[in-house]
Amino acid sequence: MAHLYEQAYFDNGLRPIGEAQLSIASSAVLYGLSVYTVFPVHTNKAGQLVAFRLPEHFERLINSARIIGIDTFEQNWTAKKFLEAIKLVVTANDVKDKAFVRVTVHVDELVPGTRSRGLNTVLSIFIYEAVPILPQTGARLKTSVWRRIPDYAIPSRAKVNGAYVNSVLAKQDAIDSGYDDCVFLDAAGHVCELSAANIFLVRNNTLITPGATSDLLEGINRRTILELASDIGLKVVERDVDLTELYIADEIFACGTSAYLAPIFEIDARRVGDKTIGPVTKQLSDRYFKILHGDDAKYQHYVTILG
Ligand code: PMP
């Protein structure tokens, strides 16, 4: 279990994490009616604590709430208020080095039935130890027996808590079979993503990733990799990906806040490349980690200094 920091933000103020509680009668608990995001904080070389792509995380939280119809969040929160709350909680916990910050908008109205509009919401923030969800030295994946929930059933680009039962099923299936994580396919059999990370492959020096309409979460790290790859002159394609393309890829990696950038060395008992970090993955990874830590001069605008 990852270590939890003691002070949480809940209901407009700080409180000990054990006292930040939702009612068992709230929609958040009854239906998983909450939306969330997670972003990393790091200390840069100058000793400042920086958050990665904070405005994009706030925007995605707003968009997730909008898609689901949780309208009171947007009415009550601004980017400025959000930043102040983040600063308050990282300062209260004296966060140094690196950590993950999880922000959730919970519908805490009691027994309103299965609806979403005009209901009370409460925002929670807590901080936990940055333990990656995938090994960083070559992960092993298994195609999931569970398909990714299609956008027309539960929207994939909304980060909604209840939908994560789909990820839990697929990840546990992978673990039960001795793998690190799953590859989700959509109803048509195309590759979507992992349980909580996006996927990239390299074939013939082209970087390929499933498109944003492939029933996946539009990851902020996915966007970062696409921007970085174009910037350094790599050929990049967003398109449908067949499972068998993964079997013959030169390189595969996953990316996401909690996965960082994780090279994949095996999929469905087939090795990827020669089971070493390939040249494209290495080039992107070296730069990505510098950007994430706020130590890349060109990408300083991707980090917000928190203190
Ligand atoms: N897909 C899913 C299903 C996820 O839960 C995550 C983690 N948030 C990602 C992709 C990666 O998104 P991000 O880069 O914004 O962390």
PDB file of C-alpha atoms and ligand atoms in Angstrom:
ATOM      1  CA  MET A   1       0.000   0.000   0.000  1.00  0.00           C
ATOM      2  CA  ALA A   2       1.245   3.449  -0.840  1.00  0.00           C
ATOM      3  CA  HIS A   3       1.846   5.815   2.058  1.00  0.00           C
ATOM      4  CA  LEU A   4      -0.896   8.448   2.524  1.00  0.00           C
ATOM      5  CA  TYR A   5      -0.027  11.949   3.670  1.00  0.00           C
ATOM      6  CA  GLU A   6      -1.840  13.006   6.840  1.00  0.00           C
ATOM      7  CA  GLN A   7      -3.616  16.212   5.781  1.00  0.00           C
ATOM      8  CA  ALA A   8      -6.419  16.101   3.215  1.00  0.00           C
ATOM      9  CA  TYR A   9      -8.544  18.843   1.712  1.00  0.00           C
ATOM     10  CA  PHE A  10     -12.269  18.221   2.057  1.00  0.00           C
ATOM     11  CA  ASP A  11     -15.339  20.441   2.066  1.00  0.00           C
ATOM     12  CA  ASN A  12     -13.382  23.691   1.528  1.00  0.00           C
ATOM     13  CA  GLY A  13     -10.676  23.185   4.147  1.00  0.00           C
ATOM     14  CA  LEU A  14      -7.932  21.021   5.561  1.00  0.00           C
ATOM     15  CA  ARG A  15      -8.649  18.089   7.809  1.00  0.00           C
ATOM     16  CA  PRO A  16      -6.932  14.854   8.875  1.00  0.00           C
ATOM     17  CA  ILE A  17      -7.429  12.260   6.153  1.00  0.00           C
ATOM     18  CA  GLY A  18      -9.284   9.923   8.520  1.00  0.00           C
ATOM     19  CA  GLU A  19     -11.904  12.628   9.085  1.00  0.00           C
ATOM     20  CA  ALA A  20     -12.554  13.331   5.397  1.00  0.00           C
ATOM     21  CA  GLN A  21     -15.572  11.083   4.955  1.00  0.00           C
ATOM     22  CA  LEU A  22     -18.546  10.624   2.651  1.00  0.00           C
ATOM     23  CA  SER A  23     -21.956   9.347   3.712  1.00  0.00           C
ATOM     24  CA  ILE A  24     -22.890   5.779   2.831  1.00  0.00           C
ATOM     25  CA  ALA A  25     -26.117   7.304   1.426  1.00  0.00           C
ATOM     26  CA  SER A  26     -24.323   9.647  -1.022  1.00  0.00           C
ATOM     27  CA  SER A  27     -24.447   9.129  -4.795  1.00  0.00           C
ATOM     28  CA  ALA A  28     -20.637   8.990  -4.728  1.00  0.00           C
ATOM     29  CA  VAL A  29     -20.795   5.845  -2.619  1.00  0.00           C
ATOM     30  CA  LEU A  30     -24.023   4.388  -4.034  1.00  0.00           C
ATOM     31  CA  TYR A  31     -23.210   4.791  -7.748  1.00  0.00           C
ATOM     32  CA  GLY A  32     -19.524   5.714  -7.958  1.00  0.00           C
ATOM     33  CA  LEU A  33     -20.764   9.164  -8.981  1.00  0.00           C
ATOM     34  CA  SER A  34     -17.496  11.074  -8.684  1.00  0.00           C
ATOM     35  CA  VAL A  35     -14.977  12.352 -11.218  1.00  0.00           C
ATOM     36  CA  TYR A  36     -11.279  12.648 -10.529  1.00  0.00           C
ATOM     37  CA  THR A  37      -7.784  13.304 -11.711  1.00  0.00           C
ATOM     38  CA  VAL A  38      -4.294  12.485 -10.453  1.00  0.00           C
ATOM     39  CA  PHE A  39      -1.181  14.518 -11.153  1.00  0.00           C
ATOM     40  CA  PRO A  40       2.416  14.229  -9.977  1.00  0.00           C
ATOM     41  CA  VAL A  41       4.479  16.736  -8.027  1.00  0.00           C
ATOM     42  CA  HIS A  42       8.278  16.739  -8.040  1.00  0.00           C
ATOM     43  CA  THR A  43      11.081  18.855  -6.724  1.00  0.00           C
ATOM     44  CA  ASN A  44      13.024  20.443  -9.579  1.00  0.00           C
ATOM     45  CA  LYS A  45      16.791  21.001  -9.642  1.00  0.00           C
ATOM     46  CA  ALA A  46      16.253  24.480  -8.160  1.00  0.00           C
ATOM     47  CA  GLY A  47      14.529  22.881  -5.141  1.00  0.00           C
ATOM     48  CA  GLN A  48      11.015  24.069  -6.026  1.00  0.00           C
ATOM     49  CA  LEU A  49       7.976  21.805  -5.807  1.00  0.00           C
ATOM     50  CA  VAL A  50       6.326  21.672  -9.238  1.00  0.00           C
ATOM     51  CA  ALA A  51       3.023  20.198 -10.457  1.00  0.00           C
ATOM     52  CA  PHE A  52       2.802  18.754 -13.962  1.00  0.00           C
ATOM     53  CA  ARG A  53       0.245  20.274 -16.364  1.00  0.00           C
ATOM     54  CA  LEU A  54      -2.082  21.474 -13.616  1.00  0.00           C
ATOM     55  CA  PRO A  55      -4.350  23.633 -15.854  1.00  0.00           C
ATOM     56  CA  GLU A  56      -4.916  20.600 -18.108  1.00  0.00           C
ATOM     57  CA  HIS A  57      -5.847  18.481 -15.099  1.00  0.00           C
ATOM     58  CA  PHE A  58      -8.339  21.093 -13.911  1.00  0.00           C
ATOM     59  CA  GLU A  59      -9.772  21.355 -17.422  1.00  0.00           C
ATOM     60  CA  ARG A  60     -10.181  17.567 -17.670  1.00  0.00           C
ATOM     61  CA  LEU A  61     -11.910  17.503 -14.282  1.00  0.00           C
ATOM     62  CA  ILE A  62     -14.346  20.180 -15.478  1.00  0.00           C
ATOM     63  CA  ASN A  63     -14.894  18.265 -18.734  1.00  0.00           C
ATOM     64  CA  SER A  64     -15.443  14.963 -16.920  1.00  0.00           C
ATOM     65  CA  ALA A  65     -18.065  16.622 -14.698  1.00  0.00           C
ATOM     66  CA  ARG A  66     -19.665  18.264 -17.745  1.00  0.00           C
ATOM     67  CA  ILE A  67     -19.907  14.976 -19.666  1.00  0.00           C
ATOM     68  CA  ILE A  68     -21.492  13.192 -16.710  1.00  0.00           C
ATOM     69  CA  GLY A  69     -23.793  16.144 -15.951  1.00  0.00           C
ATOM     70  CA  ILE A  70     -22.364  16.988 -12.533  1.00  0.00           C
ATOM     71  CA  ASP A  71     -23.083  20.696 -12.991  1.00  0.00           C
ATOM     72  CA  THR A  72     -22.541  22.150  -9.516  1.00  0.00           C
ATOM     73  CA  PHE A  73     -18.754  21.630  -9.672  1.00  0.00           C
ATOM     74  CA  GLU A  74     -18.280  24.101 -12.504  1.00  0.00           C
ATOM     75  CA  GLN A  75     -20.540  26.598 -10.745  1.00  0.00           C
ATOM     76  CA  ASN A  76     -18.486  26.499  -7.533  1.00  0.00           C
ATOM     77  CA  TRP A  77     -14.867  26.168  -8.687  1.00  0.00           C
ATOM     78  CA  THR A  78     -12.390  28.226 -10.704  1.00  0.00           C
ATOM     79  CA  ALA A  79      -8.824  27.451 -11.782  1.00  0.00           C
ATOM     80  CA  LYS A  80      -7.596  30.028  -9.229  1.00  0.00           C
ATOM     81  CA  LYS A  81      -9.507  28.486  -6.319  1.00  0.00           C
ATOM     82  CA  PHE A  82      -8.301  25.046  -7.431  1.00  0.00           C
ATOM     83  CA  LEU A  83      -4.646  26.148  -7.409  1.00  0.00           C
ATOM     84  CA  GLU A  84      -5.051  27.695  -3.946  1.00  0.00           C
ATOM     85  CA  ALA A  85      -6.505  24.445  -2.596  1.00  0.00           C
ATOM     86  CA  ILE A  86      -3.631  22.421  -4.087  1.00  0.00           C
ATOM     87  CA  LYS A  87      -1.052  24.789  -2.591  1.00  0.00           C
ATOM     88  CA  LEU A  88      -2.764  24.611   0.800  1.00  0.00           C
ATOM     89  CA  VAL A  89      -2.658  20.827   0.969  1.00  0.00           C
ATOM     90  CA  VAL A  90       0.914  20.346  -0.327  1.00  0.00           C
ATOM     91  CA  THR A  91       2.147  23.000   2.104  1.00  0.00           C
ATOM     92  CA  ALA A  92       0.268  21.463   5.042  1.00  0.00           C
ATOM     93  CA  ASN A  93       1.916  18.106   4.297  1.00  0.00           C
ATOM     94  CA  ASP A  94       5.364  19.586   3.688  1.00  0.00           C
ATOM     95  CA  VAL A  95       5.649  17.547   0.471  1.00  0.00           C
ATOM     96  CA  LYS A  96       9.211  17.146  -0.740  1.00  0.00           C
ATOM     97  CA  ASP A  97      10.705  15.031  -3.524  1.00  0.00           C
ATOM     98  CA  LYS A  98       7.806  13.349  -5.371  1.00  0.00           C
ATOM     99  CA  ALA A  99       4.189  12.395  -4.738  1.00  0.00           C
ATOM    100  CA  PHE A 100       0.852  11.869  -6.475  1.00  0.00           C
ATOM    101  CA  VAL A 101      -2.026  14.260  -5.806  1.00  0.00           C
ATOM    102  CA  ARG A 102      -5.537  12.918  -6.288  1.00  0.00           C
ATOM    103  CA  VAL A 103      -8.414  15.366  -6.686  1.00  0.00           C
ATOM    104  CA  THR A 104     -11.989  14.088  -6.729  1.00  0.00           C
ATOM    105  CA  VAL A 105     -15.358  15.764  -7.152  1.00  0.00           C
ATOM    106  CA  HIS A 106     -17.860  13.627  -5.243  1.00  0.00           C
ATOM    107  CA  VAL A 107     -21.620  13.910  -5.536  1.00  0.00           C
ATOM    108  CA  ASP A 108     -22.423  13.848  -1.822  1.00  0.00           C
ATOM    109  CA  GLU A 109     -26.178  14.466  -2.047  1.00  0.00           C
ATOM    110  CA  LEU A 110     -28.031  11.819  -0.038  1.00  0.00           C
ATOM    111  CA  VAL A 111     -30.294   9.347  -1.898  1.00  0.00           C
ATOM    112  CA  PRO A 112     -31.273  11.579  -4.855  1.00  0.00           C
ATOM    113  CA  GLY A 113     -31.784   8.550  -7.123  1.00  0.00           C
ATOM    114  CA  THR A 114     -29.966   7.924 -10.374  1.00  0.00           C
ATOM    115  CA  ARG A 115     -29.488  11.487 -11.620  1.00  0.00           C
ATOM    116  CA  SER A 116     -26.702  14.032 -11.698  1.00  0.00           C
ATOM    117  CA  ARG A 117     -27.865  17.655 -12.075  1.00  0.00           C
ATOM    118  CA  GLY A 118     -28.285  20.218  -9.337  1.00  0.00           C
ATOM    119  CA  LEU A 119     -26.816  17.941  -6.668  1.00  0.00           C
ATOM    120  CA  ASN A 120     -24.371  18.832  -3.890  1.00  0.00           C
ATOM    121  CA  THR A 121     -20.724  18.162  -4.649  1.00  0.00           C
ATOM    122  CA  VAL A 122     -17.666  18.166  -2.427  1.00  0.00           C
ATOM    123  CA  LEU A 123     -14.052  18.321  -3.599  1.00  0.00           C
ATOM    124  CA  SER A 124     -11.425  16.179  -1.930  1.00  0.00           C
ATOM    125  CA  ILE A 125      -7.660  16.262  -2.339  1.00  0.00           C
ATOM    126  CA  PHE A 126      -5.233  13.809  -0.852  1.00  0.00           C
ATOM    127  CA  ILE A 127      -1.590  13.059  -1.461  1.00  0.00           C
ATOM    128  CA  TYR A 128       0.091   9.675  -1.614  1.00  0.00           C
ATOM    129  CA  GLU A 129       3.452   8.132  -2.234  1.00  0.00           C
ATOM    130  CA  ALA A 130       4.426   8.016  -5.914  1.00  0.00           C
ATOM    131  CA  VAL A 131       4.572   4.245  -6.361  1.00  0.00           C
ATOM    132  CA  PRO A 132       4.401   3.432 -10.102  1.00  0.00           C
ATOM    133  CA  ILE A 133       1.647   1.013 -11.167  1.00  0.00           C
ATOM    134  CA  LEU A 134       3.960  -0.642 -13.700  1.00  0.00           C
ATOM    135  CA  PRO A 135       7.560  -1.845 -13.425  1.00  0.00           C
ATOM    136  CA  GLN A 136       9.802   0.743 -15.042  1.00  0.00           C
ATOM    137  CA  THR A 137      12.269  -1.862 -16.284  1.00  0.00           C
ATOM    138  CA  GLY A 138      10.092  -3.778 -18.753  1.00  0.00           C
ATOM    139  CA  ALA A 139       6.459  -4.666 -18.049  1.00  0.00           C
ATOM    140  CA  ARG A 140       4.515  -7.748 -19.186  1.00  0.00           C
ATOM    141  CA  LEU A 141       0.968  -7.345 -20.521  1.00  0.00           C
ATOM    142  CA  LYS A 142      -1.938  -9.683 -21.207  1.00  0.00           C
ATOM    143  CA  THR A 143      -4.890  -8.983 -23.475  1.00  0.00           C
ATOM    144  CA  SER A 144      -7.880  -8.586 -21.210  1.00  0.00           C
ATOM    145  CA  VAL A 145     -10.793 -11.009 -21.278  1.00  0.00           C
ATOM    146  CA  TRP A 146     -12.854  -7.904 -20.422  1.00  0.00           C
ATOM    147  CA  ARG A 147     -13.502  -5.376 -23.207  1.00  0.00           C
ATOM    148  CA  ARG A 148     -13.184  -1.622 -22.668  1.00  0.00           C
ATOM    149  CA  ILE A 149     -16.501   0.048 -21.864  1.00  0.00           C
ATOM    150  CA  PRO A 150     -17.486   1.867 -25.078  1.00  0.00           C
ATOM    151  CA  ASP A 151     -17.917   5.629 -25.100  1.00  0.00           C
ATOM    152  CA  TYR A 152     -21.600   5.132 -25.875  1.00  0.00           C
ATOM    153  CA  ALA A 153     -22.092   3.250 -22.575  1.00  0.00           C
ATOM    154  CA  ILE A 154     -19.848   5.088 -20.090  1.00  0.00           C
ATOM    155  CA  PRO A 155     -17.775   7.867 -21.680  1.00  0.00           C
ATOM    156  CA  SER A 156     -14.109   6.875 -21.711  1.00  0.00           C
ATOM    157  CA  ARG A 157     -12.840  10.460 -21.885  1.00  0.00           C
ATOM    158  CA  ALA A 158     -14.603  11.270 -18.612  1.00  0.00           C
ATOM    159  CA  LYS A 159     -12.562  10.101 -15.650  1.00  0.00           C
ATOM    160  CA  VAL A 160     -15.512   8.818 -13.652  1.00  0.00           C
ATOM    161  CA  ASN A 161     -14.933   6.660 -10.589  1.00  0.00           C
ATOM    162  CA  GLY A 162     -17.694   4.102 -11.203  1.00  0.00           C
ATOM    163  CA  ALA A 163     -16.227   3.188 -14.594  1.00  0.00           C
ATOM    164  CA  TYR A 164     -13.023   1.993 -12.934  1.00  0.00           C
ATOM    165  CA  VAL A 165     -14.670  -1.329 -12.065  1.00  0.00           C
ATOM    166  CA  ASN A 166     -13.867  -2.121 -15.724  1.00  0.00           C
ATOM    167  CA  SER A 167     -10.169  -1.415 -15.052  1.00  0.00           C
ATOM    168  CA  VAL A 168     -10.216  -3.406 -11.808  1.00  0.00           C
ATOM    169  CA  LEU A 169     -11.622  -6.469 -13.600  1.00  0.00           C
ATOM    170  CA  ALA A 170      -9.032  -6.284 -16.372  1.00  0.00           C
ATOM    171  CA  LYS A 171      -6.037  -5.545 -14.134  1.00  0.00           C
ATOM    172  CA  GLN A 172      -6.948  -8.336 -11.704  1.00  0.00           C
ATOM    173  CA  ASP A 173      -7.380 -10.759 -14.609  1.00  0.00           C
ATOM    174  CA  ALA A 174      -3.857  -9.841 -15.770  1.00  0.00           C
ATOM    175  CA  ILE A 175      -2.376 -10.215 -12.266  1.00  0.00           C
ATOM    176  CA  ASP A 176      -4.163 -13.544 -11.745  1.00  0.00           C
ATOM    177  CA  SER A 177      -2.498 -14.768 -14.933  1.00  0.00           C
ATOM    178  CA  GLY A 178       0.944 -13.654 -13.774  1.00  0.00           C
ATOM    179  CA  TYR A 179       1.191 -10.425 -15.821  1.00  0.00           C
ATOM    180  CA  ASP A 180       1.723  -6.820 -14.713  1.00  0.00           C
ATOM    181  CA  ASP A 181      -1.248  -5.254 -16.496  1.00  0.00           C
ATOM    182  CA  CYS A 182      -3.773  -5.697 -19.286  1.00  0.00           C
ATOM    183  CA  VAL A 183      -4.296  -4.467 -22.813  1.00  0.00           C
ATOM    184  CA  PHE A 184      -7.909  -3.434 -23.284  1.00  0.00           C
ATOM    185  CA  LEU A 185      -9.546  -4.019 -26.666  1.00  0.00           C
ATOM    186  CA  ASP A 186     -12.702  -2.270 -27.839  1.00  0.00           C
ATOM    187  CA  ALA A 187     -15.824  -4.116 -29.000  1.00  0.00           C
ATOM    188  CA  ALA A 188     -14.361  -4.393 -32.529  1.00  0.00           C
ATOM    189  CA  GLY A 189     -11.090  -5.842 -31.252  1.00  0.00           C
ATOM    190  CA  HIS A 190      -8.924  -2.759 -31.653  1.00  0.00           C
ATOM    191  CA  VAL A 191      -6.385  -1.818 -29.007  1.00  0.00           C
ATOM    192  CA  CYS A 192      -7.530   0.909 -26.561  1.00  0.00           C
ATOM    193  CA  GLU A 193      -5.178   1.269 -23.603  1.00  0.00           C
ATOM    194  CA  LEU A 194      -4.038  -0.396 -20.356  1.00  0.00           C
ATOM    195  CA  SER A 195      -6.050  -0.431 -17.112  1.00  0.00           C
ATOM    196  CA  ALA A 196      -4.840   3.084 -16.213  1.00  0.00           C
ATOM    197  CA  ALA A 197      -2.320   4.160 -18.866  1.00  0.00           C
ATOM    198  CA  ASN A 198      -2.210   4.853 -22.594  1.00  0.00           C
ATOM    199  CA  ILE A 199      -0.229   2.757 -25.049  1.00  0.00           C
ATOM    200  CA  PHE A 200       2.250   3.579 -27.822  1.00  0.00           C
ATOM    201  CA  LEU A 201       4.056   1.317 -30.259  1.00  0.00           C
ATOM    202  CA  VAL A 202       6.901   1.857 -32.682  1.00  0.00           C
ATOM    203  CA  ARG A 203       6.998   0.194 -36.093  1.00  0.00           C
ATOM    204  CA  ASN A 204       9.572   1.120 -38.721  1.00  0.00           C
ATOM    205  CA  ASN A 205      10.520   4.269 -36.810  1.00  0.00           C
ATOM    206  CA  THR A 206       6.925   5.517 -36.702  1.00  0.00           C
ATOM    207  CA  LEU A 207       5.275   6.198 -33.353  1.00  0.00           C
ATOM    208  CA  ILE A 208       1.710   4.886 -33.357  1.00  0.00           C
ATOM    209  CA  THR A 209      -1.048   5.212 -30.771  1.00  0.00           C
ATOM    210  CA  PRO A 210      -4.796   4.517 -30.860  1.00  0.00           C
ATOM    211  CA  GLY A 211      -6.782   7.642 -31.752  1.00  0.00           C
ATOM    212  CA  ALA A 212      -8.775   9.690 -29.250  1.00  0.00           C
ATOM    213  CA  THR A 213     -12.034   8.090 -30.459  1.00  0.00           C
ATOM    214  CA  SER A 214     -10.835   4.558 -29.582  1.00  0.00           C
ATOM    215  CA  ASP A 215     -12.680   4.332 -26.234  1.00  0.00           C
ATOM    216  CA  LEU A 216      -9.716   5.534 -24.204  1.00  0.00           C
ATOM    217  CA  LEU A 217      -8.992   8.188 -21.636  1.00  0.00           C
ATOM    218  CA  GLU A 218      -7.351  11.168 -23.308  1.00  0.00           C
ATOM    219  CA  GLY A 219      -4.296  11.022 -21.081  1.00  0.00           C
ATOM    220  CA  ILE A 220      -2.388  14.177 -20.328  1.00  0.00           C
ATOM    221  CA  ASN A 221       0.852  12.229 -20.603  1.00  0.00           C
ATOM    222  CA  ARG A 222      -0.329  10.776 -23.925  1.00  0.00           C
ATOM    223  CA  ARG A 223      -0.783  14.326 -25.182  1.00  0.00           C
ATOM    224  CA  THR A 224       2.654  15.245 -23.832  1.00  0.00           C
ATOM    225  CA  ILE A 225       4.318  12.330 -25.657  1.00  0.00           C
ATOM    226  CA  LEU A 226       2.540  13.235 -28.915  1.00  0.00           C
ATOM    227  CA  GLU A 227       3.651  16.869 -28.612  1.00  0.00           C
ATOM    228  CA  LEU A 228       7.207  15.931 -27.699  1.00  0.00           C
ATOM    229  CA  ALA A 229       7.482  13.358 -30.501  1.00  0.00           C
ATOM    230  CA  SER A 230       6.337  15.876 -33.135  1.00  0.00           C
ATOM    231  CA  ASP A 231       8.660  18.469 -31.667  1.00  0.00           C
ATOM    232  CA  ILE A 232      11.719  16.235 -32.020  1.00  0.00           C
ATOM    233  CA  GLY A 233      10.759  15.255 -35.575  1.00  0.00           C
ATOM    234  CA  LEU A 234       9.460  11.724 -35.090  1.00  0.00           C
ATOM    235  CA  LYS A 235       6.798  10.471 -37.455  1.00  0.00           C
ATOM    236  CA  VAL A 236       3.616  10.175 -35.382  1.00  0.00           C
ATOM    237  CA  VAL A 237       0.322   8.505 -36.287  1.00  0.00           C
ATOM    238  CA  GLU A 238      -2.933   8.292 -34.311  1.00  0.00           C
ATOM    239  CA  ARG A 239      -5.066   5.491 -35.755  1.00  0.00           C
ATOM    240  CA  ASP A 240      -6.813   2.185 -35.047  1.00  0.00           C
ATOM    241  CA  VAL A 241      -4.327  -0.410 -33.846  1.00  0.00           C
ATOM    242  CA  ASP A 242      -4.788  -4.165 -34.260  1.00  0.00           C
ATOM    243  CA  LEU A 243      -3.712  -6.467 -31.450  1.00  0.00           C
ATOM    244  CA  THR A 244      -1.405  -8.363 -33.801  1.00  0.00           C
ATOM    245  CA  GLU A 245       0.514  -5.147 -34.500  1.00  0.00           C
ATOM    246  CA  LEU A 246       1.591  -5.240 -30.868  1.00  0.00           C
ATOM    247  CA  TYR A 247       2.923  -8.767 -31.427  1.00  0.00           C
ATOM    248  CA  ILE A 248       5.312  -7.555 -34.125  1.00  0.00           C
ATOM    249  CA  ALA A 249       6.087  -4.041 -32.853  1.00  0.00           C
ATOM    250  CA  ASP A 250       9.717  -2.944 -32.566  1.00  0.00           C
ATOM    251  CA  GLU A 251       8.981  -1.127 -29.311  1.00  0.00           C
ATOM    252  CA  ILE A 252       5.983  -0.635 -27.015  1.00  0.00           C
ATOM    253  CA  PHE A 253       5.576   1.624 -24.016  1.00  0.00           C
ATOM    254  CA  ALA A 254       2.781   2.767 -21.736  1.00  0.00           C
ATOM    255  CA  CYS A 255       2.406   6.235 -20.294  1.00  0.00           C
ATOM    256  CA  GLY A 256       0.284   7.923 -17.687  1.00  0.00           C
ATOM    257  CA  THR A 257       0.628   9.746 -14.397  1.00  0.00           C
ATOM    258  CA  SER A 258       0.911   6.581 -12.305  1.00  0.00           C
ATOM    259  CA  ALA A 259       2.743   4.506 -14.927  1.00  0.00           C
ATOM    260  CA  TYR A 260       5.206   7.294 -15.846  1.00  0.00           C
ATOM    261  CA  LEU A 261       6.727   6.033 -19.093  1.00  0.00           C
ATOM    262  CA  ALA A 262       6.971   2.273 -18.796  1.00  0.00           C
ATOM    263  CA  PRO A 263       8.644   0.142 -21.488  1.00  0.00           C
ATOM    264  CA  ILE A 264       6.746  -3.063 -22.341  1.00  0.00           C
ATOM    265  CA  PHE A 265       8.855  -6.156 -22.951  1.00  0.00           C
ATOM    266  CA  GLU A 266       6.237  -8.861 -23.310  1.00  0.00           C
ATOM    267  CA  ILE A 267       2.644  -9.199 -24.458  1.00  0.00           C
ATOM    268  CA  ASP A 268       0.589 -12.410 -24.428  1.00  0.00           C
ATOM    269  CA  ALA A 269       3.760 -14.511 -24.010  1.00  0.00           C
ATOM    270  CA  ARG A 270       5.424 -12.855 -27.027  1.00  0.00           C
ATOM    271  CA  ARG A 271       8.547 -10.781 -26.530  1.00  0.00           C
ATOM    272  CA  VAL A 272       8.661  -7.199 -27.758  1.00  0.00           C
ATOM    273  CA  GLY A 273      11.767  -6.432 -29.816  1.00  0.00           C
ATOM    274  CA  ASP A 274      14.780  -7.837 -28.015  1.00  0.00           C
ATOM    275  CA  LYS A 275      13.411  -7.071 -24.535  1.00  0.00           C
ATOM    276  CA  THR A 276      15.527  -3.978 -24.076  1.00  0.00           C
ATOM    277  CA  ILE A 277      14.506  -0.316 -24.083  1.00  0.00           C
ATOM    278  CA  GLY A 278      14.393   0.608 -27.774  1.00  0.00           C
ATOM    279  CA  PRO A 279      15.957   3.780 -29.211  1.00  0.00           C
ATOM    280  CA  VAL A 280      12.691   5.687 -29.731  1.00  0.00           C
ATOM    281  CA  THR A 281      11.421   4.834 -26.251  1.00  0.00           C
ATOM    282  CA  LYS A 282      14.777   5.835 -24.769  1.00  0.00           C
ATOM    283  CA  GLN A 283      14.859   9.161 -26.595  1.00  0.00           C
ATOM    284  CA  LEU A 284      11.298  10.048 -25.516  1.00  0.00           C
ATOM    285  CA  SER A 285      11.738   8.739 -21.993  1.00  0.00           C
ATOM    286  CA  ASP A 286      14.922  10.733 -21.228  1.00  0.00           C
ATOM    287  CA  ARG A 287      13.262  13.958 -22.294  1.00  0.00           C
ATOM    288  CA  TYR A 288       9.868  13.137 -20.761  1.00  0.00           C
ATOM    289  CA  PHE A 289      11.310  12.667 -17.266  1.00  0.00           C
ATOM    290  CA  LYS A 290      13.157  15.988 -17.497  1.00  0.00           C
ATOM    291  CA  ILE A 291       9.953  17.740 -18.560  1.00  0.00           C
ATOM    292  CA  LEU A 292       7.954  16.057 -15.787  1.00  0.00           C
ATOM    293  CA  HIS A 293      10.438  17.219 -13.176  1.00  0.00           C
ATOM    294  CA  GLY A 294      10.361  20.803 -14.453  1.00  0.00           C
ATOM    295  CA  ASP A 295      13.999  20.593 -15.549  1.00  0.00           C
ATOM    296  CA  ASP A 296      13.555  21.106 -19.309  1.00  0.00           C
ATOM    297  CA  ALA A 297      13.924  24.771 -20.266  1.00  0.00           C
ATOM    298  CA  LYS A 298      11.724  24.460 -23.371  1.00  0.00           C
ATOM    299  CA  TYR A 299       8.818  22.903 -21.460  1.00  0.00           C
ATOM    300  CA  GLN A 300       8.821  25.054 -18.343  1.00  0.00           C
ATOM    301  CA  HIS A 301       5.270  26.107 -19.141  1.00  0.00           C
ATOM    302  CA  TYR A 302       4.119  22.523 -18.438  1.00  0.00           C
ATOM    303  CA  VAL A 303       4.806  22.894 -14.737  1.00  0.00           C
ATOM    304  CA  THR A 304       3.268  25.077 -12.051  1.00  0.00           C
ATOM    305  CA  ILE A 305       5.511  26.056  -9.166  1.00  0.00           C
ATOM    306  CA  LEU A 306       3.718  25.267  -5.909  1.00  0.00           C
ATOM    307  CA  GLY A 307       6.356  26.402  -3.459  1.00  0.00           C
TER     308      GLY A 307
HETATM  309  N1  PMP B   1      -6.110   5.688 -19.223  1.00  0.00           N
HETATM  310  C1  PMP B   1      -6.730   5.448 -18.053  1.00  0.00           C
HETATM  311  C2  PMP B   1      -7.895   4.522 -18.037  1.00  0.00           C
HETATM  312  C3  PMP B   1      -6.266   6.066 -16.881  1.00  0.00           C
HETATM  313  O1  PMP B   1      -6.870   5.849 -15.722  1.00  0.00           O
HETATM  314  C4  PMP B   1      -5.122   6.909 -16.951  1.00  0.00           C
HETATM  315  C5  PMP B   1      -4.579   7.529 -15.694  1.00  0.00           C
HETATM  316  N2  PMP B   1      -5.172   8.740 -15.388  1.00  0.00           N
HETATM  317  C6  PMP B   1      -4.542   7.151 -18.195  1.00  0.00           C
HETATM  318  C7  PMP B   1      -5.058   6.514 -19.312  1.00  0.00           C
HETATM  319  C8  PMP B   1      -3.403   8.120 -18.348  1.00  0.00           C
HETATM  320  O2  PMP B   1      -3.875   9.426 -18.151  1.00  0.00           O
HETATM  321  P1  PMP B   1      -2.908  10.597 -17.624  1.00  0.00           P
HETATM  322  O3  PMP B   1      -1.774  10.642 -18.556  1.00  0.00           O
HETATM  323  O4  PMP B   1      -3.753  11.819 -17.706  1.00  0.00           O
HETATM  324  O5  PMP B   1      -2.504  10.244 -16.251  1.00  0.00           O
END
